[in-house]
Amino acid sequence: MKYISTRGQVSPIGFVDAILMGLADDGGLLVPEHIPQVPEAVLKQWQKLSYPELALEVFSLYVNEEIPREDLKKLVDDSYSTFRHEEVTPVRELGDGRYVLELFHGPTFAFKDVALQFLGNLYSYVSRKTNSIIHILGATSGDTGASAIEGVRGKEGIRICILHPHQKVSKVQELQMTTVDDANVLNLAVEGTFDDCQRIIKELFADVGFKHQYHLRAINSINIARILAQTVYYFYAYFRLADKGQTDKASFSVPTGNFGDIFAGYLAQKMGLPIHRLILATNENNILARFVNEGVYQPGEFRGTYSPSMDIQVASNFERYLYYLHGENAEKVTSLMAQFKAEGQLVIEGDVLKQVQADFAAYSVENEECLNAISGYYERHNYLLDPHTACGAAAADQLAEEGEAAVVLSTAHPAKFDEAIRLRQIAQTYPEPIQALFDKPQIQTVVGGTNEEIKAQLEAFF
Ligand SMILES: *Cc1c(COP(=O)(O)O)cnc(C)c1O
């Protein structure tokens, strides 16, 4: 399997090089040269597998023999042994055709751990095998940072710098990142929004000289390894519905910001998983829902919401979808992205828009609706949703079809977002590892949002 860029200007590279490249050198995103197909008979066999066994099979399709199978198996087993639940990502049936796919049993209580525990181990493996330095640079709306740091803290050969928007992440998210005292971790709190942080990162990675000089590596969902790791739980959840004979109309409702998680579902579907519908749920930062419903991709006004990890206006993975939407035509993608840069919007019409609407159903959830979903599910199902998951649940409810089994992806544990939960007078007890964070000292540097300032910090740290 080789990897190519959505903009067509990178000669095909192998899996390890694709992971290391992160953002493609031509400014595009890396995608597999072809999408491996999983025949029905193989799906049947996969249904019996444990989560790590399944992950090993899925990764094998994308890694080929580049990493020997026994090494890959060890990477997978190490990555998922840190999860607190034996099933890794269990599916809970709530009744009324609603299921919750709990993705928050990893070390930082958010779904990012599913991919970043693996990516952390993979980086460490590559660093050892190739005797090379790995400097990770990433932006976070809260969960990626904590999860990436947890994936590599204290690991030899790796340093990590994470930018987060100062005071725009939840308290628990901030503590998870900034209470880590390992010397290979640098937290920069940027005066600005997540989009500012992401823009800085994108520009620093696009500066190929700087990127190569400092051996910069990405952990954001532009990294193809993250997407691949996230396809696994779509298969896993589908099989749990299959165990119950509930797959006639098996849909997934996915709370989305950067289009990463839902793109993983789209990829799983393209690999042959018979998903009925992919429901794209946004909060009030609803560029993606507007795109699906109206065909206009245009950033709006930034809104602070109860689901800060989805407070995103420019979805970094969107380009991957554009690529498939336009029949894997890299020239078309290049011109569309240039147009987007010049005009600040993209307009999709006619049959192409019909295709978008066949690929996704979309709904944008307002702040009040999000809180209503939290209290509603708590009362009806005695189940506490975090505000991101609540957006997925609200969208599933809004767009529900007769006889549909809707799996809502639960992207975080409610304890990470108590600010929102408290607004509905619901009291929760923190899991012990979260409670313990409140007693630890924080280490972070507050910086302005210019590239020069960030560069200076990096030069001093790396
Ligand atoms: C990152 C995140 C999301 C959004 O995921 P994308 O891959 O950016 O679409 C949703 N919920 C939580 C809790 C997150 O941390």
JSON list of C-alpha atoms in Angstrom, two decimals, residues 54-259:
[
{"chain": "A", "resi": 54, "resn": "LEU", "atom": "CA", "xyz": [-9.66, -6.48, 14.86]},
{"chain": "A", "resi": 55, "resn": "ALA", "atom": "CA", "xyz": [-7.35, -3.47, 14.96]},
{"chain": "A", "resi": 56, "resn": "LEU", "atom": "CA", "xyz": [-4.47, -5.69, 13.87]},
{"chain": "A", "resi": 57, "resn": "GLU", "atom": "CA", "xyz": [-6.45, -6.93, 10.84]},
{"chain": "A", "resi": 58, "resn": "VAL", "atom": "CA", "xyz": [-7.51, -3.42, 9.80]},
{"chain": "A", "resi": 59, "resn": "PHE", "atom": "CA", "xyz": [-4.01, -1.96, 10.20]},
{"chain": "A", "resi": 60, "resn": "SER", "atom": "CA", "xyz": [-2.47, -4.88, 8.30]},
{"chain": "A", "resi": 61, "resn": "LEU", "atom": "CA", "xyz": [-4.42, -3.83, 5.21]},
{"chain": "A", "resi": 62, "resn": "TYR", "atom": "CA", "xyz": [-2.78, -0.40, 5.32]},
{"chain": "A", "resi": 63, "resn": "VAL", "atom": "CA", "xyz": [0.68, -1.22, 6.61]},
{"chain": "A", "resi": 64, "resn": "ASN", "atom": "CA", "xyz": [1.43, -4.19, 4.38]},
{"chain": "A", "resi": 65, "resn": "GLU", "atom": "CA", "xyz": [4.65, -5.84, 5.47]},
{"chain": "A", "resi": 66, "resn": "GLU", "atom": "CA", "xyz": [6.37, -2.56, 6.20]},
{"chain": "A", "resi": 67, "resn": "ILE", "atom": "CA", "xyz": [6.11, -3.29, 9.90]},
{"chain": "A", "resi": 68, "resn": "PRO", "atom": "CA", "xyz": [6.45, -7.03, 10.62]},
{"chain": "A", "resi": 69, "resn": "ARG", "atom": "CA", "xyz": [3.19, -8.50, 11.83]},
{"chain": "A", "resi": 70, "resn": "GLU", "atom": "CA", "xyz": [4.50, -9.46, 15.26]},
{"chain": "A", "resi": 71, "resn": "ASP", "atom": "CA", "xyz": [5.81, -5.91, 15.81]},
{"chain": "A", "resi": 72, "resn": "LEU", "atom": "CA", "xyz": [2.48, -4.48, 14.69]},
{"chain": "A", "resi": 73, "resn": "LYS", "atom": "CA", "xyz": [0.67, -6.84, 17.04]},
{"chain": "A", "resi": 74, "resn": "LYS", "atom": "CA", "xyz": [2.80, -5.66, 19.95]},
{"chain": "A", "resi": 75, "resn": "LEU", "atom": "CA", "xyz": [2.14, -2.01, 19.06]},
{"chain": "A", "resi": 76, "resn": "VAL", "atom": "CA", "xyz": [-1.59, -2.67, 18.98]},
{"chain": "A", "resi": 77, "resn": "ASP", "atom": "CA", "xyz": [-1.64, -4.71, 22.18]},
{"chain": "A", "resi": 78, "resn": "ASP", "atom": "CA", "xyz": [0.42, -2.09, 24.06]},
{"chain": "A", "resi": 79, "resn": "SER", "atom": "CA", "xyz": [-1.84, 0.69, 22.79]},
{"chain": "A", "resi": 80, "resn": "TYR", "atom": "CA", "xyz": [-5.12, -0.86, 23.89]},
{"chain": "A", "resi": 81, "resn": "SER", "atom": "CA", "xyz": [-3.91, -2.42, 27.14]},
{"chain": "A", "resi": 82, "resn": "THR", "atom": "CA", "xyz": [-4.03, 1.07, 28.69]},
{"chain": "A", "resi": 83, "resn": "PHE", "atom": "CA", "xyz": [-7.81, 1.18, 28.33]},
{"chain": "A", "resi": 84, "resn": "ARG", "atom": "CA", "xyz": [-9.88, 0.71, 31.45]},
{"chain": "A", "resi": 85, "resn": "HIS", "atom": "CA", "xyz": [-12.58, -1.41, 29.75]},
{"chain": "A", "resi": 86, "resn": "GLU", "atom": "CA", "xyz": [-11.83, -4.97, 28.61]},
{"chain": "A", "resi": 87, "resn": "GLU", "atom": "CA", "xyz": [-13.76, -4.39, 25.38]},
{"chain": "A", "resi": 88, "resn": "VAL", "atom": "CA", "xyz": [-11.78, -1.15, 24.73]},
{"chain": "A", "resi": 89, "resn": "THR", "atom": "CA", "xyz": [-14.78, 0.56, 23.02]},
{"chain": "A", "resi": 90, "resn": "PRO", "atom": "CA", "xyz": [-17.94, -1.09, 24.36]},
{"chain": "A", "resi": 91, "resn": "VAL", "atom": "CA", "xyz": [-21.40, -0.44, 22.88]},
{"chain": "A", "resi": 92, "resn": "ARG", "atom": "CA", "xyz": [-24.21, 0.34, 25.34]},
{"chain": "A", "resi": 93, "resn": "GLU", "atom": "CA", "xyz": [-27.80, -0.21, 24.30]},
{"chain": "A", "resi": 94, "resn": "LEU", "atom": "CA", "xyz": [-30.05, 2.53, 25.68]},
{"chain": "A", "resi": 95, "resn": "GLY", "atom": "CA", "xyz": [-33.37, 1.39, 24.14]},
{"chain": "A", "resi": 96, "resn": "ASP", "atom": "CA", "xyz": [-35.61, 3.02, 21.50]},
{"chain": "A", "resi": 97, "resn": "GLY", "atom": "CA", "xyz": [-33.06, 2.17, 18.77]},
{"chain": "A", "resi": 98, "resn": "ARG", "atom": "CA", "xyz": [-30.30, 4.16, 20.47]},
{"chain": "A", "resi": 99, "resn": "TYR", "atom": "CA", "xyz": [-26.84, 2.84, 21.19]},
{"chain": "A", "resi": 100, "resn": "VAL", "atom": "CA", "xyz": [-23.80, 4.58, 22.59]},
{"chain": "A", "resi": 101, "resn": "LEU", "atom": "CA", "xyz": [-20.35, 3.62, 21.42]},
{"chain": "A", "resi": 102, "resn": "GLU", "atom": "CA", "xyz": [-18.20, 4.50, 24.44]},
{"chain": "A", "resi": 103, "resn": "LEU", "atom": "CA", "xyz": [-14.87, 5.71, 23.13]},
{"chain": "A", "resi": 104, "resn": "PHE", "atom": "CA", "xyz": [-13.70, 7.30, 26.37]},
{"chain": "A", "resi": 105, "resn": "HIS", "atom": "CA", "xyz": [-12.13, 4.44, 28.32]},
{"chain": "A", "resi": 106, "resn": "GLY", "atom": "CA", "xyz": [-8.56, 5.44, 27.46]},
{"chain": "A", "resi": 107, "resn": "PRO", "atom": "CA", "xyz": [-6.10, 7.33, 29.73]},
{"chain": "A", "resi": 108, "resn": "THR", "atom": "CA", "xyz": [-7.50, 10.84, 29.05]},
{"chain": "A", "resi": 109, "resn": "PHE", "atom": "CA", "xyz": [-11.20, 9.96, 28.94]},
{"chain": "A", "resi": 110, "resn": "ALA", "atom": "CA", "xyz": [-11.77, 11.04, 25.32]},
{"chain": "A", "resi": 111, "resn": "PHE", "atom": "CA", "xyz": [-11.88, 9.17, 22.02]},
{"chain": "A", "resi": 112, "resn": "LYS", "atom": "CA", "xyz": [-8.62, 10.70, 20.87]},
{"chain": "A", "resi": 113, "resn": "ASP", "atom": "CA", "xyz": [-6.81, 8.06, 22.95]},
{"chain": "A", "resi": 114, "resn": "VAL", "atom": "CA", "xyz": [-7.96, 5.33, 20.56]},
{"chain": "A", "resi": 115, "resn": "ALA", "atom": "CA", "xyz": [-5.75, 6.78, 17.83]},
{"chain": "A", "resi": 116, "resn": "LEU", "atom": "CA", "xyz": [-3.10, 8.58, 19.86]},
{"chain": "A", "resi": 117, "resn": "GLN", "atom": "CA", "xyz": [-2.08, 5.74, 22.14]},
{"chain": "A", "resi": 118, "resn": "PHE", "atom": "CA", "xyz": [-1.32, 3.88, 18.93]},
{"chain": "A", "resi": 119, "resn": "LEU", "atom": "CA", "xyz": [0.37, 6.81, 17.19]},
{"chain": "A", "resi": 120, "resn": "GLY", "atom": "CA", "xyz": [2.54, 7.50, 20.27]},
{"chain": "A", "resi": 121, "resn": "ASN", "atom": "CA", "xyz": [3.76, 3.91, 20.32]},
{"chain": "A", "resi": 122, "resn": "LEU", "atom": "CA", "xyz": [4.24, 3.96, 16.56]},
{"chain": "A", "resi": 123, "resn": "TYR", "atom": "CA", "xyz": [6.40, 7.09, 16.73]},
{"chain": "A", "resi": 124, "resn": "SER", "atom": "CA", "xyz": [8.44, 5.57, 19.49]},
{"chain": "A", "resi": 125, "resn": "TYR", "atom": "CA", "xyz": [8.87, 2.37, 17.42]},
{"chain": "A", "resi": 126, "resn": "VAL", "atom": "CA", "xyz": [9.93, 4.33, 14.32]},
{"chain": "A", "resi": 127, "resn": "SER", "atom": "CA", "xyz": [12.31, 6.47, 16.37]},
{"chain": "A", "resi": 128, "resn": "ARG", "atom": "CA", "xyz": [13.99, 3.33, 17.74]},
{"chain": "A", "resi": 129, "resn": "LYS", "atom": "CA", "xyz": [14.10, 1.48, 14.42]},
{"chain": "A", "resi": 130, "resn": "THR", "atom": "CA", "xyz": [15.45, 4.39, 12.39]},
{"chain": "A", "resi": 131, "resn": "ASN", "atom": "CA", "xyz": [17.45, 5.97, 15.17]},
{"chain": "A", "resi": 132, "resn": "SER", "atom": "CA", "xyz": [15.82, 9.33, 14.41]},
{"chain": "A", "resi": 133, "resn": "ILE", "atom": "CA", "xyz": [14.51, 12.24, 16.45]},
{"chain": "A", "resi": 134, "resn": "ILE", "atom": "CA", "xyz": [10.76, 12.84, 16.56]},
{"chain": "A", "resi": 135, "resn": "HIS", "atom": "CA", "xyz": [9.54, 16.34, 17.43]},
{"chain": "A", "resi": 136, "resn": "ILE", "atom": "CA", "xyz": [5.79, 16.47, 17.65]},
{"chain": "A", "resi": 137, "resn": "LEU", "atom": "CA", "xyz": [3.96, 19.73, 17.10]},
{"chain": "A", "resi": 138, "resn": "GLY", "atom": "CA", "xyz": [0.22, 19.91, 17.46]},
{"chain": "A", "resi": 139, "resn": "ALA", "atom": "CA", "xyz": [-2.74, 22.18, 18.06]},
{"chain": "A", "resi": 140, "resn": "THR", "atom": "CA", "xyz": [-5.63, 21.15, 20.24]},
{"chain": "A", "resi": 141, "resn": "SER", "atom": "CA", "xyz": [-9.13, 22.24, 21.07]},
{"chain": "A", "resi": 142, "resn": "GLY", "atom": "CA", "xyz": [-8.51, 20.34, 24.30]},
{"chain": "A", "resi": 143, "resn": "ASP", "atom": "CA", "xyz": [-8.63, 16.57, 23.91]},
{"chain": "A", "resi": 144, "resn": "THR", "atom": "CA", "xyz": [-6.00, 15.91, 21.25]},
{"chain": "A", "resi": 145, "resn": "GLY", "atom": "CA", "xyz": [-3.34, 17.68, 23.30]},
{"chain": "A", "resi": 146, "resn": "ALA", "atom": "CA", "xyz": [-3.97, 15.75, 26.49]},
{"chain": "A", "resi": 147, "resn": "SER", "atom": "CA", "xyz": [-4.18, 12.51, 24.60]},
{"chain": "A", "resi": 148, "resn": "ALA", "atom": "CA", "xyz": [-1.07, 13.09, 22.49]},
{"chain": "A", "resi": 149, "resn": "ILE", "atom": "CA", "xyz": [0.94, 14.12, 25.55]},
{"chain": "A", "resi": 150, "resn": "GLU", "atom": "CA", "xyz": [-0.24, 11.01, 27.38]},
{"chain": "A", "resi": 151, "resn": "GLY", "atom": "CA", "xyz": [0.78, 8.93, 24.35]},
{"chain": "A", "resi": 152, "resn": "VAL", "atom": "CA", "xyz": [4.44, 10.06, 24.39]},
{"chain": "A", "resi": 153, "resn": "ARG", "atom": "CA", "xyz": [5.29, 11.55, 27.79]},
{"chain": "A", "resi": 154, "resn": "GLY", "atom": "CA", "xyz": [8.65, 10.38, 29.04]},
{"chain": "A", "resi": 155, "resn": "LYS", "atom": "CA", "xyz": [9.38, 8.44, 25.84]},
{"chain": "A", "resi": 156, "resn": "GLU", "atom": "CA", "xyz": [12.95, 8.54, 24.65]},
{"chain": "A", "resi": 157, "resn": "GLY", "atom": "CA", "xyz": [13.71, 10.18, 21.29]},
{"chain": "A", "resi": 158, "resn": "ILE", "atom": "CA", "xyz": [10.45, 12.16, 21.31]},
{"chain": "A", "resi": 159, "resn": "ARG", "atom": "CA", "xyz": [9.63, 15.74, 22.28]},
{"chain": "A", "resi": 160, "resn": "ILE", "atom": "CA", "xyz": [6.16, 17.21, 22.08]},
{"chain": "A", "resi": 161, "resn": "CYS", "atom": "CA", "xyz": [4.84, 20.77, 21.92]},
{"chain": "A", "resi": 162, "resn": "ILE", "atom": "CA", "xyz": [1.11, 21.41, 22.07]},
{"chain": "A", "resi": 163, "resn": "LEU", "atom": "CA", "xyz": [-0.68, 24.70, 21.37]},
{"chain": "A", "resi": 164, "resn": "HIS", "atom": "CA", "xyz": [-4.07, 25.21, 22.96]},
{"chain": "A", "resi": 165, "resn": "PRO", "atom": "CA", "xyz": [-6.31, 28.31, 23.00]},
{"chain": "A", "resi": 166, "resn": "HIS", "atom": "CA", "xyz": [-5.70, 30.01, 26.34]},
{"chain": "A", "resi": 167, "resn": "GLN", "atom": "CA", "xyz": [-8.71, 29.61, 28.66]},
{"chain": "A", "resi": 168, "resn": "LYS", "atom": "CA", "xyz": [-10.88, 28.23, 25.88]},
{"chain": "A", "resi": 169, "resn": "VAL", "atom": "CA", "xyz": [-10.57, 24.60, 26.92]},
{"chain": "A", "resi": 170, "resn": "SER", "atom": "CA", "xyz": [-12.37, 22.97, 29.83]},
{"chain": "A", "resi": 171, "resn": "LYS", "atom": "CA", "xyz": [-10.71, 22.93, 33.27]},
{"chain": "A", "resi": 172, "resn": "VAL", "atom": "CA", "xyz": [-10.13, 19.18, 33.20]},
{"chain": "A", "resi": 173, "resn": "GLN", "atom": "CA", "xyz": [-8.67, 19.37, 29.69]},
{"chain": "A", "resi": 174, "resn": "GLU", "atom": "CA", "xyz": [-6.32, 22.13, 30.77]},
{"chain": "A", "resi": 175, "resn": "LEU", "atom": "CA", "xyz": [-5.23, 20.19, 33.86]},
{"chain": "A", "resi": 176, "resn": "GLN", "atom": "CA", "xyz": [-4.67, 17.00, 31.90]},
{"chain": "A", "resi": 177, "resn": "MET", "atom": "CA", "xyz": [-2.23, 18.79, 29.62]},
{"chain": "A", "resi": 178, "resn": "THR", "atom": "CA", "xyz": [-0.50, 21.15, 31.98]},
{"chain": "A", "resi": 179, "resn": "THR", "atom": "CA", "xyz": [0.04, 18.95, 35.02]},
{"chain": "A", "resi": 180, "resn": "VAL", "atom": "CA", "xyz": [2.37, 16.66, 33.10]},
{"chain": "A", "resi": 181, "resn": "ASP", "atom": "CA", "xyz": [5.91, 17.35, 34.36]},
{"chain": "A", "resi": 182, "resn": "ASP", "atom": "CA", "xyz": [7.94, 15.22, 31.95]},
{"chain": "A", "resi": 183, "resn": "ALA", "atom": "CA", "xyz": [10.80, 17.21, 30.42]},
{"chain": "A", "resi": 184, "resn": "ASN", "atom": "CA", "xyz": [9.85, 16.22, 26.86]},
{"chain": "A", "resi": 185, "resn": "VAL", "atom": "CA", "xyz": [6.53, 18.12, 27.07]},
{"chain": "A", "resi": 186, "resn": "LEU", "atom": "CA", "xyz": [5.92, 21.83, 26.29]},
{"chain": "A", "resi": 187, "resn": "ASN", "atom": "CA", "xyz": [2.47, 23.41, 26.62]},
{"chain": "A", "resi": 188, "resn": "LEU", "atom": "CA", "xyz": [1.91, 26.75, 24.88]},
{"chain": "A", "resi": 189, "resn": "ALA", "atom": "CA", "xyz": [-1.33, 28.55, 25.75]},
{"chain": "A", "resi": 190, "resn": "VAL", "atom": "CA", "xyz": [-2.10, 30.82, 22.79]},
{"chain": "A", "resi": 191, "resn": "GLU", "atom": "CA", "xyz": [-4.11, 34.04, 23.15]},
{"chain": "A", "resi": 192, "resn": "GLY", "atom": "CA", "xyz": [-6.67, 33.20, 20.47]},
{"chain": "A", "resi": 193, "resn": "THR", "atom": "CA", "xyz": [-9.02, 30.48, 19.29]},
{"chain": "A", "resi": 194, "resn": "PHE", "atom": "CA", "xyz": [-8.38, 26.89, 18.24]},
{"chain": "A", "resi": 195, "resn": "ASP", "atom": "CA", "xyz": [-8.59, 27.99, 14.60]},
{"chain": "A", "resi": 196, "resn": "ASP", "atom": "CA", "xyz": [-5.67, 30.36, 15.30]},
{"chain": "A", "resi": 197, "resn": "CYS", "atom": "CA", "xyz": [-3.66, 27.51, 16.80]},
{"chain": "A", "resi": 198, "resn": "GLN", "atom": "CA", "xyz": [-4.46, 25.26, 13.88]},
{"chain": "A", "resi": 199, "resn": "ARG", "atom": "CA", "xyz": [-3.53, 27.94, 11.35]},
{"chain": "A", "resi": 200, "resn": "ILE", "atom": "CA", "xyz": [-0.14, 28.47, 13.01]},
{"chain": "A", "resi": 201, "resn": "ILE", "atom": "CA", "xyz": [0.55, 24.74, 12.93]},
{"chain": "A", "resi": 202, "resn": "LYS", "atom": "CA", "xyz": [-0.53, 24.44, 9.32]},
{"chain": "A", "resi": 203, "resn": "GLU", "atom": "CA", "xyz": [1.75, 27.32, 8.33]},
{"chain": "A", "resi": 204, "resn": "LEU", "atom": "CA", "xyz": [4.73, 25.97, 10.25]},
{"chain": "A", "resi": 205, "resn": "PHE", "atom": "CA", "xyz": [4.29, 22.55, 8.64]},
{"chain": "A", "resi": 206, "resn": "ALA", "atom": "CA", "xyz": [3.89, 24.17, 5.22]},
{"chain": "A", "resi": 207, "resn": "ASP", "atom": "CA", "xyz": [7.31, 25.82, 5.78]},
{"chain": "A", "resi": 208, "resn": "VAL", "atom": "CA", "xyz": [9.12, 22.69, 4.54]},
{"chain": "A", "resi": 209, "resn": "GLY", "atom": "CA", "xyz": [12.58, 24.05, 5.47]},
{"chain": "A", "resi": 210, "resn": "PHE", "atom": "CA", "xyz": [11.54, 24.64, 9.08]},
{"chain": "A", "resi": 211, "resn": "LYS", "atom": "CA", "xyz": [9.70, 21.33, 9.22]},
{"chain": "A", "resi": 212, "resn": "HIS", "atom": "CA", "xyz": [12.74, 19.36, 8.07]},
{"chain": "A", "resi": 213, "resn": "GLN", "atom": "CA", "xyz": [15.25, 21.30, 10.15]},
{"chain": "A", "resi": 214, "resn": "TYR", "atom": "CA", "xyz": [13.34, 20.51, 13.33]},
{"chain": "A", "resi": 215, "resn": "HIS", "atom": "CA", "xyz": [12.07, 17.03, 12.35]},
{"chain": "A", "resi": 216, "resn": "LEU", "atom": "CA", "xyz": [8.51, 18.19, 12.95]},
{"chain": "A", "resi": 217, "resn": "ARG", "atom": "CA", "xyz": [5.83, 15.51, 13.10]},
{"chain": "A", "resi": 218, "resn": "ALA", "atom": "CA", "xyz": [2.08, 15.90, 13.31]},
{"chain": "A", "resi": 219, "resn": "ILE", "atom": "CA", "xyz": [-0.43, 14.33, 15.65]},
{"chain": "A", "resi": 220, "resn": "ASN", "atom": "CA", "xyz": [-3.48, 16.22, 14.43]},
{"chain": "A", "resi": 221, "resn": "SER", "atom": "CA", "xyz": [-6.13, 14.31, 12.56]},
{"chain": "A", "resi": 222, "resn": "ILE", "atom": "CA", "xyz": [-4.41, 15.30, 9.32]},
{"chain": "A", "resi": 223, "resn": "ASN", "atom": "CA", "xyz": [-2.21, 12.31, 10.22]},
{"chain": "A", "resi": 224, "resn": "ILE", "atom": "CA", "xyz": [-3.55, 9.33, 8.31]},
{"chain": "A", "resi": 225, "resn": "ALA", "atom": "CA", "xyz": [-2.69, 6.94, 11.16]},
{"chain": "A", "resi": 226, "resn": "ARG", "atom": "CA", "xyz": [-5.35, 8.58, 13.28]},
{"chain": "A", "resi": 227, "resn": "ILE", "atom": "CA", "xyz": [-8.02, 8.11, 10.67]},
{"chain": "A", "resi": 228, "resn": "LEU", "atom": "CA", "xyz": [-7.07, 4.45, 10.19]},
{"chain": "A", "resi": 229, "resn": "ALA", "atom": "CA", "xyz": [-7.12, 3.78, 13.93]},
{"chain": "A", "resi": 230, "resn": "GLN", "atom": "CA", "xyz": [-10.59, 5.31, 14.15]},
{"chain": "A", "resi": 231, "resn": "THR", "atom": "CA", "xyz": [-12.10, 3.15, 11.39]},
{"chain": "A", "resi": 232, "resn": "VAL", "atom": "CA", "xyz": [-11.61, 0.16, 13.68]},
{"chain": "A", "resi": 233, "resn": "TYR", "atom": "CA", "xyz": [-14.36, 1.09, 16.12]},
{"chain": "A", "resi": 234, "resn": "TYR", "atom": "CA", "xyz": [-16.93, 1.50, 13.38]},
{"chain": "A", "resi": 235, "resn": "PHE", "atom": "CA", "xyz": [-16.31, -2.13, 12.47]},
{"chain": "A", "resi": 236, "resn": "TYR", "atom": "CA", "xyz": [-16.30, -3.13, 16.12]},
{"chain": "A", "resi": 237, "resn": "ALA", "atom": "CA", "xyz": [-19.61, -1.38, 16.88]},
{"chain": "A", "resi": 238, "resn": "TYR", "atom": "CA", "xyz": [-21.25, -2.69, 13.73]},
{"chain": "A", "resi": 239, "resn": "PHE", "atom": "CA", "xyz": [-20.35, -6.23, 14.80]},
{"chain": "A", "resi": 240, "resn": "ARG", "atom": "CA", "xyz": [-21.90, -5.67, 18.23]},
{"chain": "A", "resi": 241, "resn": "LEU", "atom": "CA", "xyz": [-25.15, -4.71, 16.47]},
{"chain": "A", "resi": 242, "resn": "ALA", "atom": "CA", "xyz": [-24.72, -7.79, 14.27]},
{"chain": "A", "resi": 243, "resn": "ASP", "atom": "CA", "xyz": [-24.47, -9.93, 17.44]},
{"chain": "A", "resi": 244, "resn": "LYS", "atom": "CA", "xyz": [-27.99, -8.68, 18.23]},
{"chain": "A", "resi": 245, "resn": "GLY", "atom": "CA", "xyz": [-29.32, -8.95, 14.68]},
{"chain": "A", "resi": 246, "resn": "GLN", "atom": "CA", "xyz": [-29.71, -5.16, 14.51]},
{"chain": "A", "resi": 247, "resn": "THR", "atom": "CA", "xyz": [-27.88, -4.32, 11.30]},
{"chain": "A", "resi": 248, "resn": "ASP", "atom": "CA", "xyz": [-30.77, -3.70, 8.84]},
{"chain": "A", "resi": 249, "resn": "LYS", "atom": "CA", "xyz": [-30.37, 0.04, 9.25]},
{"chain": "A", "resi": 250, "resn": "ALA", "atom": "CA", "xyz": [-27.22, 0.50, 11.26]},
{"chain": "A", "resi": 251, "resn": "SER", "atom": "CA", "xyz": [-26.32, 4.18, 11.39]},
{"chain": "A", "resi": 252, "resn": "PHE", "atom": "CA", "xyz": [-23.71, 6.21, 13.21]},
{"chain": "A", "resi": 253, "resn": "SER", "atom": "CA", "xyz": [-24.21, 9.68, 14.58]},
{"chain": "A", "resi": 254, "resn": "VAL", "atom": "CA", "xyz": [-20.88, 11.43, 14.89]},
{"chain": "A", "resi": 255, "resn": "PRO", "atom": "CA", "xyz": [-20.19, 14.68, 16.76]},
{"chain": "A", "resi": 256, "resn": "THR", "atom": "CA", "xyz": [-17.81, 16.42, 14.41]},
{"chain": "A", "resi": 257, "resn": "GLY", "atom": "CA", "xyz": [-15.41, 19.36, 14.34]},
{"chain": "A", "resi": 258, "resn": "ASN", "atom": "CA", "xyz": [-12.42, 18.65, 12.12]},
{"chain": "A", "resi": 259, "resn": "PHE", "atom": "CA", "xyz": [-14.23, 16.05, 10.02]}
]
